PDB file of C-alpha atoms in Angstrom:
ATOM      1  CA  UNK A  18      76.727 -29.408  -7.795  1.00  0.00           C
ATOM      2  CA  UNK A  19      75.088 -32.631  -8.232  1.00  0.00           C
ATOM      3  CA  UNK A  20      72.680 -32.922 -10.903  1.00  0.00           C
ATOM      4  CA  UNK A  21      70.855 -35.365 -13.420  1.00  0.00           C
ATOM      5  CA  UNK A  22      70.235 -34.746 -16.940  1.00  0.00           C
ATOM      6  CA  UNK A  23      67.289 -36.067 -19.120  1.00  0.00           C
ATOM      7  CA  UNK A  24      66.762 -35.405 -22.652  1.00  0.00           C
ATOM      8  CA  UNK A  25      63.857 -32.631 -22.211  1.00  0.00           C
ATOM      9  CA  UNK A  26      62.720 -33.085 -26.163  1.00  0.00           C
ATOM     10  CA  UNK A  27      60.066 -35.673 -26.823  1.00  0.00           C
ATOM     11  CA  UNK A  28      61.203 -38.424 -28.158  1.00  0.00           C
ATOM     12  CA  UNK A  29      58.574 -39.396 -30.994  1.00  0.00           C
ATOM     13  CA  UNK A  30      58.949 -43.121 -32.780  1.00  0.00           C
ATOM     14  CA  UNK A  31      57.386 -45.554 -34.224  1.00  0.00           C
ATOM     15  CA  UNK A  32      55.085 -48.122 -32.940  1.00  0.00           C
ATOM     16  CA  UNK A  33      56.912 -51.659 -32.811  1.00  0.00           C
ATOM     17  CA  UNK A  34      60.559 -49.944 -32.598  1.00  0.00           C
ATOM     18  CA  UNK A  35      62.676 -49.824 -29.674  1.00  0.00           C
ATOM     19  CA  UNK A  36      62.525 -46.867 -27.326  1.00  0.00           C
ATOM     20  CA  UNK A  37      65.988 -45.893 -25.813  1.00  0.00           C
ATOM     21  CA  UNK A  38      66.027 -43.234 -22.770  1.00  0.00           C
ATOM     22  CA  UNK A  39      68.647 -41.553 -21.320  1.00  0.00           C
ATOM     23  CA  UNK A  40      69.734 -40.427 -17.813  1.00  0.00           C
ATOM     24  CA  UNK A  41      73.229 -39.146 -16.959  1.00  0.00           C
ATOM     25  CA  UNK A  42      74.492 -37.702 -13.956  1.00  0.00           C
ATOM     26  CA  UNK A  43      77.168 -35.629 -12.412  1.00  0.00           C
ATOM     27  CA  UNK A  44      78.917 -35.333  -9.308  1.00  0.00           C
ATOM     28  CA  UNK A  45      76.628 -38.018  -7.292  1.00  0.00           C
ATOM     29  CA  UNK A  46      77.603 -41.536  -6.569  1.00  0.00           C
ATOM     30  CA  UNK A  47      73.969 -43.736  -6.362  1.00  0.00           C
ATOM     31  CA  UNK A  48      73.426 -46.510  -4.538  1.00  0.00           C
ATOM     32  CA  UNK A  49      70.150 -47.145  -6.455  1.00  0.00           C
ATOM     33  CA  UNK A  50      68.488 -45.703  -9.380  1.00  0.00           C
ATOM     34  CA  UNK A  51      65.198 -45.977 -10.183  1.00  0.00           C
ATOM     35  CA  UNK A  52      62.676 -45.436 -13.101  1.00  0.00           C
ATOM     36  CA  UNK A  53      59.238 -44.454 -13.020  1.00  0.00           C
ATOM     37  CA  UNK A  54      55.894 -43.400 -15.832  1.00  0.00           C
ATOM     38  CA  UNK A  55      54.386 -40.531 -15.150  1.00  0.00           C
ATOM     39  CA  UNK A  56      50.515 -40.029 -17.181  1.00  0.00           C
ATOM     40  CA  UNK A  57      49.281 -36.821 -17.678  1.00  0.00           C
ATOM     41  CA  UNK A  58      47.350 -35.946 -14.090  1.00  0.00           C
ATOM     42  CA  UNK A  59      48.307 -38.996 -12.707  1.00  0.00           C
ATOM     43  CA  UNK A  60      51.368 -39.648  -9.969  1.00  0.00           C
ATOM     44  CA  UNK A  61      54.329 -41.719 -11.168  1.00  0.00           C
ATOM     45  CA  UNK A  62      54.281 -45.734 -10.939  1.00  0.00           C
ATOM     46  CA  UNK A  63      57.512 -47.235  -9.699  1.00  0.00           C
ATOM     47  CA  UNK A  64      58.940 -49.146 -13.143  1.00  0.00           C
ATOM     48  CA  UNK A  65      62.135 -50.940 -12.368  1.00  0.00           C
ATOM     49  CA  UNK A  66      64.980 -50.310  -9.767  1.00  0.00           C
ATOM     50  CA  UNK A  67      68.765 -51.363 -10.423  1.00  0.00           C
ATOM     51  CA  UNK A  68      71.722 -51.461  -7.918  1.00  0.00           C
ATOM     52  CA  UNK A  69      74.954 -50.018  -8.282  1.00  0.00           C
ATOM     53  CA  UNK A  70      76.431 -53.271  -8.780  1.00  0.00           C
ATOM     54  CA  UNK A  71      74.153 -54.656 -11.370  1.00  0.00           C
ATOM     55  CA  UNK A  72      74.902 -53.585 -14.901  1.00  0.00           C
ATOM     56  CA  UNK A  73      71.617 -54.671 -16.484  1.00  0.00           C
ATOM     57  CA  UNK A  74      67.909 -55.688 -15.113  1.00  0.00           C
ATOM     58  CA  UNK A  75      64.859 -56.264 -17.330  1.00  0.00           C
ATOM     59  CA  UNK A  76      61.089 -56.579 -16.775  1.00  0.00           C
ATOM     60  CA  UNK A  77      58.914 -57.843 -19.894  1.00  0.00           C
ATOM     61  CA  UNK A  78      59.890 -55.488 -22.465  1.00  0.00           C
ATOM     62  CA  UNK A  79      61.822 -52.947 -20.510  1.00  0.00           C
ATOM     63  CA  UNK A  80      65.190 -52.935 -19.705  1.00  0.00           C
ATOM     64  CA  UNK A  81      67.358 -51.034 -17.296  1.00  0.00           C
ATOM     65  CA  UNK A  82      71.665 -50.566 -17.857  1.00  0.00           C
ATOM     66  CA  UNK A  83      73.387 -48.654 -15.611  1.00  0.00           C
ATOM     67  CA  UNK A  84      77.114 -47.590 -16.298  1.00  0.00           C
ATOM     68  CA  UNK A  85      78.436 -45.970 -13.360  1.00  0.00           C
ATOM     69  CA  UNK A  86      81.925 -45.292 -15.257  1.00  0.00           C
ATOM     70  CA  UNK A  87      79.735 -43.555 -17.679  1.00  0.00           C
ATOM     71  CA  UNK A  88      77.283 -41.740 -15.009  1.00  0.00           C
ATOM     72  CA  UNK A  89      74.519 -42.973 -17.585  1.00  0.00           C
ATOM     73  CA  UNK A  90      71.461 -45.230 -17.512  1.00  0.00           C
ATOM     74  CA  UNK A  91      69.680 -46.207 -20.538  1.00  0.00           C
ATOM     75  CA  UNK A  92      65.843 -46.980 -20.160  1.00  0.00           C
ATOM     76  CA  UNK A  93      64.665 -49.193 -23.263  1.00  0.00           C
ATOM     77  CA  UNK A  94      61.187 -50.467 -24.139  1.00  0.00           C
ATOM     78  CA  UNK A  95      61.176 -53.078 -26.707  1.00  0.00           C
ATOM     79  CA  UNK A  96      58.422 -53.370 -29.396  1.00  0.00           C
ATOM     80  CA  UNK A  97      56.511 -50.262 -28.314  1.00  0.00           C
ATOM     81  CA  UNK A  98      52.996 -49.724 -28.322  1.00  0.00           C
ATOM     82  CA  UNK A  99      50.904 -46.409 -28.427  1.00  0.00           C
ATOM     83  CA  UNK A 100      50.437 -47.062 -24.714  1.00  0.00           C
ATOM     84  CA  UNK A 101      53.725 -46.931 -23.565  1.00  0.00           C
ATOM     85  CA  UNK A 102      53.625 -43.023 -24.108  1.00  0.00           C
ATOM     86  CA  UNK A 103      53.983 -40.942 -21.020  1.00  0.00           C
ATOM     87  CA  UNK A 104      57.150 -39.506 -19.426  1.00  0.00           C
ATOM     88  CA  UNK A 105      59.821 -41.286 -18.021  1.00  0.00           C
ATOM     89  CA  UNK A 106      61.375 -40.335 -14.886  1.00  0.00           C
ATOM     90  CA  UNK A 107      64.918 -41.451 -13.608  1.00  0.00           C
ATOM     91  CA  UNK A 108      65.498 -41.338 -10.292  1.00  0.00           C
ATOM     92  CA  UNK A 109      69.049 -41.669  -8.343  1.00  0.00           C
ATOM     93  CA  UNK A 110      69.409 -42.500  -4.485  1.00  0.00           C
ATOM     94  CA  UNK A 111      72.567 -42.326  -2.333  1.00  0.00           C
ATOM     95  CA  UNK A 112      73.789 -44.004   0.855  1.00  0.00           C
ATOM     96  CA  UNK A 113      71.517 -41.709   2.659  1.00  0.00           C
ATOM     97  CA  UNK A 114      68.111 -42.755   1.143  1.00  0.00           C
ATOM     98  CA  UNK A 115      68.132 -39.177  -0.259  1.00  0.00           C
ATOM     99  CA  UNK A 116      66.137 -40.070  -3.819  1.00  0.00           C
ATOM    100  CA  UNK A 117      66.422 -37.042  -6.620  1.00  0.00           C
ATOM    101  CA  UNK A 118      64.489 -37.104  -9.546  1.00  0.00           C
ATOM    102  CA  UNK A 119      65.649 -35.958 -13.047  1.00  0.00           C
ATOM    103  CA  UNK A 120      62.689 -33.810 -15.079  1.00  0.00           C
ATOM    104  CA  UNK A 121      61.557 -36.672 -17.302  1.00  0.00           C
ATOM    105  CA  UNK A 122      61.289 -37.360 -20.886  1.00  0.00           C
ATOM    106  CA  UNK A 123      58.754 -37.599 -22.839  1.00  0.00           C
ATOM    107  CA  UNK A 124      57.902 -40.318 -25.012  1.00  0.00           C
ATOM    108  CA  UNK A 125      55.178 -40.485 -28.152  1.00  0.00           C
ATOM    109  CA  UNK A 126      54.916 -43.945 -30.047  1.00  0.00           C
ATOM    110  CA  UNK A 127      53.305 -43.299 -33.368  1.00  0.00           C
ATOM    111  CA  UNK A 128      50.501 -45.938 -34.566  1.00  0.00           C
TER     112      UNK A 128
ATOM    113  CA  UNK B  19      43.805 -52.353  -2.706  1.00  0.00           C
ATOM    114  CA  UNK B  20      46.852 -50.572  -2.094  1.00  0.00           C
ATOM    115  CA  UNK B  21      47.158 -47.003  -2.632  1.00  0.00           C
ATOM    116  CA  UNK B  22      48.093 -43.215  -1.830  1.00  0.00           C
ATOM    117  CA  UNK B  23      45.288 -40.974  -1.582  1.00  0.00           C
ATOM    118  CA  UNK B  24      45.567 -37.250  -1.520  1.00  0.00           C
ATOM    119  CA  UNK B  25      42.833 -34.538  -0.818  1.00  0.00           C
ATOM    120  CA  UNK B  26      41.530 -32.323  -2.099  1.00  0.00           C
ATOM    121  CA  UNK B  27      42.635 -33.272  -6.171  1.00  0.00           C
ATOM    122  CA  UNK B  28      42.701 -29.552  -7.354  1.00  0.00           C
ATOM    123  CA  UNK B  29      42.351 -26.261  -4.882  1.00  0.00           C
ATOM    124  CA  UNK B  30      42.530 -22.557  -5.380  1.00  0.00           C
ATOM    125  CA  UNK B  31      42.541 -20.258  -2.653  1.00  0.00           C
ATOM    126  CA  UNK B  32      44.412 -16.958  -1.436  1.00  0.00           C
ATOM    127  CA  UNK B  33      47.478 -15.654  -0.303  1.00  0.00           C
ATOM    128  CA  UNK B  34      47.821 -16.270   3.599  1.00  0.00           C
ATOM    129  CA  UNK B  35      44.365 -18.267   4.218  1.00  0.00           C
ATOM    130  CA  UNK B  36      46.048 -21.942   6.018  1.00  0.00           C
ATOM    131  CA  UNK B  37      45.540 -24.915   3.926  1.00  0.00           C
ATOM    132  CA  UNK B  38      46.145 -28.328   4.500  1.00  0.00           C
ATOM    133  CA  UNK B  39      46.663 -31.514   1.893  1.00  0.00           C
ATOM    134  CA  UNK B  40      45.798 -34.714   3.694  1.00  0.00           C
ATOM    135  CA  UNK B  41      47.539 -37.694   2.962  1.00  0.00           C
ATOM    136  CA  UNK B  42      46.719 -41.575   3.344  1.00  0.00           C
ATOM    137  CA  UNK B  43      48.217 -44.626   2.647  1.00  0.00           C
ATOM    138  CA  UNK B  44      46.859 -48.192   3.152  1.00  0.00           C
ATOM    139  CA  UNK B  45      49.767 -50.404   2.969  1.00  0.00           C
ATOM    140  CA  UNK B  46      51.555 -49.923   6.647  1.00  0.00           C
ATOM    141  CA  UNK B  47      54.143 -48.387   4.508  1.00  0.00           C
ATOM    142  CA  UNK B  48      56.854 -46.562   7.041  1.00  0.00           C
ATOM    143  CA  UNK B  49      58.234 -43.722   4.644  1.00  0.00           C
ATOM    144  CA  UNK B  50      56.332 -41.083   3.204  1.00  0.00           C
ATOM    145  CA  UNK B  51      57.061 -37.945   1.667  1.00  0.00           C
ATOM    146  CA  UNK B  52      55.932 -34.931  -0.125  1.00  0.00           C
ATOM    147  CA  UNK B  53      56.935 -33.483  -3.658  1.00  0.00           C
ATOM    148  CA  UNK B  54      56.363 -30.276  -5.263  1.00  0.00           C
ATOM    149  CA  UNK B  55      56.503 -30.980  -9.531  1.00  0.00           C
ATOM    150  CA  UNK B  56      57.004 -27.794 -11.583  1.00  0.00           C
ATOM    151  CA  UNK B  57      57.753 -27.752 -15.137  1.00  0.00           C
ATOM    152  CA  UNK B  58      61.610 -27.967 -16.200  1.00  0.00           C
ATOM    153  CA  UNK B  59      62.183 -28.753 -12.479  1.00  0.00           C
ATOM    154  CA  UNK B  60      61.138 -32.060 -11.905  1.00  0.00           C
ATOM    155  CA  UNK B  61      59.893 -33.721  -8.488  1.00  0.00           C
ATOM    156  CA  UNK B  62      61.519 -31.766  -5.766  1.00  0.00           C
ATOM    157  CA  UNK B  63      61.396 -33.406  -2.301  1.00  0.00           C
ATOM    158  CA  UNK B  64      59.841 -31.103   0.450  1.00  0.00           C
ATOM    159  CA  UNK B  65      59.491 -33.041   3.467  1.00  0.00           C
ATOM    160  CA  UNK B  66      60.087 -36.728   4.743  1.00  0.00           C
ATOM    161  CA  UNK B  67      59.052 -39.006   7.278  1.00  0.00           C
ATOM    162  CA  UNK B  68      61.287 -42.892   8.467  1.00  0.00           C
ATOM    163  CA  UNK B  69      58.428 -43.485  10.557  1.00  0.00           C
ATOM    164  CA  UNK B  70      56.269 -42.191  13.272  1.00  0.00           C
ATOM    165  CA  UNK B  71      57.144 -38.786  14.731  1.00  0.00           C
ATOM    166  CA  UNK B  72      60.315 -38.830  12.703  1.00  0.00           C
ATOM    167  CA  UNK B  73      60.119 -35.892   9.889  1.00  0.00           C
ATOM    168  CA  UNK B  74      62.939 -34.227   8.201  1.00  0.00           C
ATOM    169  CA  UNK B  75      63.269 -31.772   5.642  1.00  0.00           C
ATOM    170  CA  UNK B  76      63.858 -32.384   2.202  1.00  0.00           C
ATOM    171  CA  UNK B  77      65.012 -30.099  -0.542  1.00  0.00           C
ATOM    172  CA  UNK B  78      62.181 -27.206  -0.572  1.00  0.00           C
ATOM    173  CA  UNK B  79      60.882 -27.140   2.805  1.00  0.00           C
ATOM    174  CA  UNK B  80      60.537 -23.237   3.125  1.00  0.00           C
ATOM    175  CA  UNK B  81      56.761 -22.471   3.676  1.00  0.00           C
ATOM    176  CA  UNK B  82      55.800 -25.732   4.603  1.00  0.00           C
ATOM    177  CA  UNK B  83      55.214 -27.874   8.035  1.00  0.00           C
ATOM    178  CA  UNK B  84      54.485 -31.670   8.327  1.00  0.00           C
ATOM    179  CA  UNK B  85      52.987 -33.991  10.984  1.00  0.00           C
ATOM    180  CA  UNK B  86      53.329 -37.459  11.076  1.00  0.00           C
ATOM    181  CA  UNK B  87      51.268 -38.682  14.362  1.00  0.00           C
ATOM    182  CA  UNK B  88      50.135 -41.931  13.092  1.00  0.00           C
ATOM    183  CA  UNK B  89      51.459 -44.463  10.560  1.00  0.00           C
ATOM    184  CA  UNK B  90      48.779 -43.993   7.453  1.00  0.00           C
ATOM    185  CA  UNK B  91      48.545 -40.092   7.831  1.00  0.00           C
ATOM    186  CA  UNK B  92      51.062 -37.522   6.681  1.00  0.00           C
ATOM    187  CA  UNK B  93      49.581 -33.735   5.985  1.00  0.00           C
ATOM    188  CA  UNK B  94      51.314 -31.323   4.386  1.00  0.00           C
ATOM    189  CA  UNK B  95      50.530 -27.572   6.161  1.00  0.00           C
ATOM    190  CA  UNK B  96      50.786 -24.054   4.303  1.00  0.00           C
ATOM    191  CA  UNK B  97      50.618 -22.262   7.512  1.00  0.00           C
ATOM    192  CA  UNK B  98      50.701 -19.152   4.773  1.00  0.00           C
ATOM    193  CA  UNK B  99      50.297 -19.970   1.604  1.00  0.00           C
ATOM    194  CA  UNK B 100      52.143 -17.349  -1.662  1.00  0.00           C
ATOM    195  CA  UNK B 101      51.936 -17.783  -5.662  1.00  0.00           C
ATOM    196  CA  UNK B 102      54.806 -19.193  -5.389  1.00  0.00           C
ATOM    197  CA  UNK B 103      53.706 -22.375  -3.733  1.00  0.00           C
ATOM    198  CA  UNK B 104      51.272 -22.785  -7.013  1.00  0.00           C
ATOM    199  CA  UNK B 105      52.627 -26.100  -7.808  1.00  0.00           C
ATOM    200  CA  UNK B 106      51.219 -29.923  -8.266  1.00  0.00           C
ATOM    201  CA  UNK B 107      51.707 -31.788  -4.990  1.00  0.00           C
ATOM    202  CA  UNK B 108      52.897 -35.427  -4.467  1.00  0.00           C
ATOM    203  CA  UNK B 109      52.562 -37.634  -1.734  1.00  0.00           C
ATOM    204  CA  UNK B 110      54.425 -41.069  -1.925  1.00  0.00           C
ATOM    205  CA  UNK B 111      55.098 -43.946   0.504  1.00  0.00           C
ATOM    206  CA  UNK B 112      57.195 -46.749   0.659  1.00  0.00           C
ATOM    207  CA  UNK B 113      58.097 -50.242   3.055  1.00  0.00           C
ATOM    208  CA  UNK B 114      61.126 -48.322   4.018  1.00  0.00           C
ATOM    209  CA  UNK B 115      63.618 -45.189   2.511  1.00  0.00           C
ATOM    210  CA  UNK B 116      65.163 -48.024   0.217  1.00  0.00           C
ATOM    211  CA  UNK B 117      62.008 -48.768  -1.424  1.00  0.00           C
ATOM    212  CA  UNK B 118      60.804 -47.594  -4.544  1.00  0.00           C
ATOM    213  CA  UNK B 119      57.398 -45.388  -4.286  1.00  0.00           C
ATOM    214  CA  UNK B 120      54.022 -45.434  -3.979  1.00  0.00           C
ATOM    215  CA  UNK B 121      52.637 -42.092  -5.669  1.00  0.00           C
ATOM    216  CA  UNK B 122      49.486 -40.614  -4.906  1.00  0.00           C
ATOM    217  CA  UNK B 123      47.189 -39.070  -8.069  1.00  0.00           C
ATOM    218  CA  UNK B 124      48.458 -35.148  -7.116  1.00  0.00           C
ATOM    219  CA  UNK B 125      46.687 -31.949  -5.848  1.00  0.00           C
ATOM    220  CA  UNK B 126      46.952 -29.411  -8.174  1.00  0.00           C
ATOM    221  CA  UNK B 127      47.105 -26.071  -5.970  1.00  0.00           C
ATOM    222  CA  UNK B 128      46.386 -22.388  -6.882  1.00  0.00           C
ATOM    223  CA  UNK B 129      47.556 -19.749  -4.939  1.00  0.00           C
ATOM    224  CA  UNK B 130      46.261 -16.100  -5.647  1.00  0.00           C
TER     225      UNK B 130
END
């Protein structure tokens, strides 16, 4: 069956390091992924989006990779700040616009 | 400015009293959705919408119905609600199903 795996353990580091998130997946073939922050109460905000075709896309200090040999995107935030903690969420779409979320990771930078 | 809103933000109420969760957006987006989040599960779609009078189900639509009559309105309907709809709620929208999402802030709902 189709599914996507995030790392469910916080990942705690330090403030100024580089944060590096996974998402792998099995038995699906995206057309798009997607990643998005979740805050606690609050509803996810759209982060980046990368196509199958691209390998790498960046924003400011995130970056997106996508290796669809691998079935793996990495998620990085550069020089990380106490504010970039929330959970991450990785999101995969097909050919037909179905979009199915993984169950996030968390992330704490440390002051 | 731009944005999902849900109502009501948190509500409690019993098994088999109707409920509805109205949802707005203000950006003549064309897709909107609904998502349950429960821990460990992640977002888990429940029902869709491409546009006006077009809904579909998603992954979880057991126990739920959906309108879409007018562009900027999409309700989601617990015609009888059970504990095991107790979930946080999601509604999203986008330009179109190839768009990333425009999240509303949740309703947190308790069923008893």
């Amino acid at each position: 069956s189709q599914k996507i795996e995030q790392n469910s353990e916080a990942l705690n580091i330090q403030e100024g390091k580089t944060a590096t998130l996974t998402c792998n997946y099995t038995n699906y073939s995206p057309a798009y992924l997607q990643w998005y922050r979740q805050d606690p109460g609050r509803g996810p905000v759209f982060l980046l989006l990368i196509r199958e075709n691209e390998k790498e896309k960046r924003k400011e200090r995130l970056k997106v990779t996508f290796d669809t040999t691998l079935k793996q995107s990495l998620f990085h935030i550069t020089a990380s700040q106490p504010a970039d903690s929330a959970t991450y969420l990785c999101a995969l779409q097909d050919s037909s616009y179905k979009l199915i979320f993984g169950s996030g990771t968390r992330l704490l930078v440390r002051p | 400015e731009a944005q999902v809103t849900q109502n009501p933000r948190y509500l409690i109420t019993v098994t088999g009293k109707k409920l509805t969760v109205t949802c707005s957006q203000n950006m003549n987006h064309e897709y909107m959705s609904w998502y349950r989040q429960d821990p460990g599960l992640g977002l888990r779609q429940i029902y869709y919408s491409m546009n006006v009078e077009v809904t579909d189900k998603g992954d979880v639509p057991e126990g739920y119905k959906v309108s879409r009559k007018e562009k900027r309105n999409f309700p989601l309907i617990l015609e009888s609600p059970s504990p095991n709809q107790t979930s946080l709620y999601f509604c999203a929208s986008s330009a179109n199903a190839n768009s990333p999402l425009h999240f509303g802030n949740g309703t947190r709902l308790t069923v008893t």
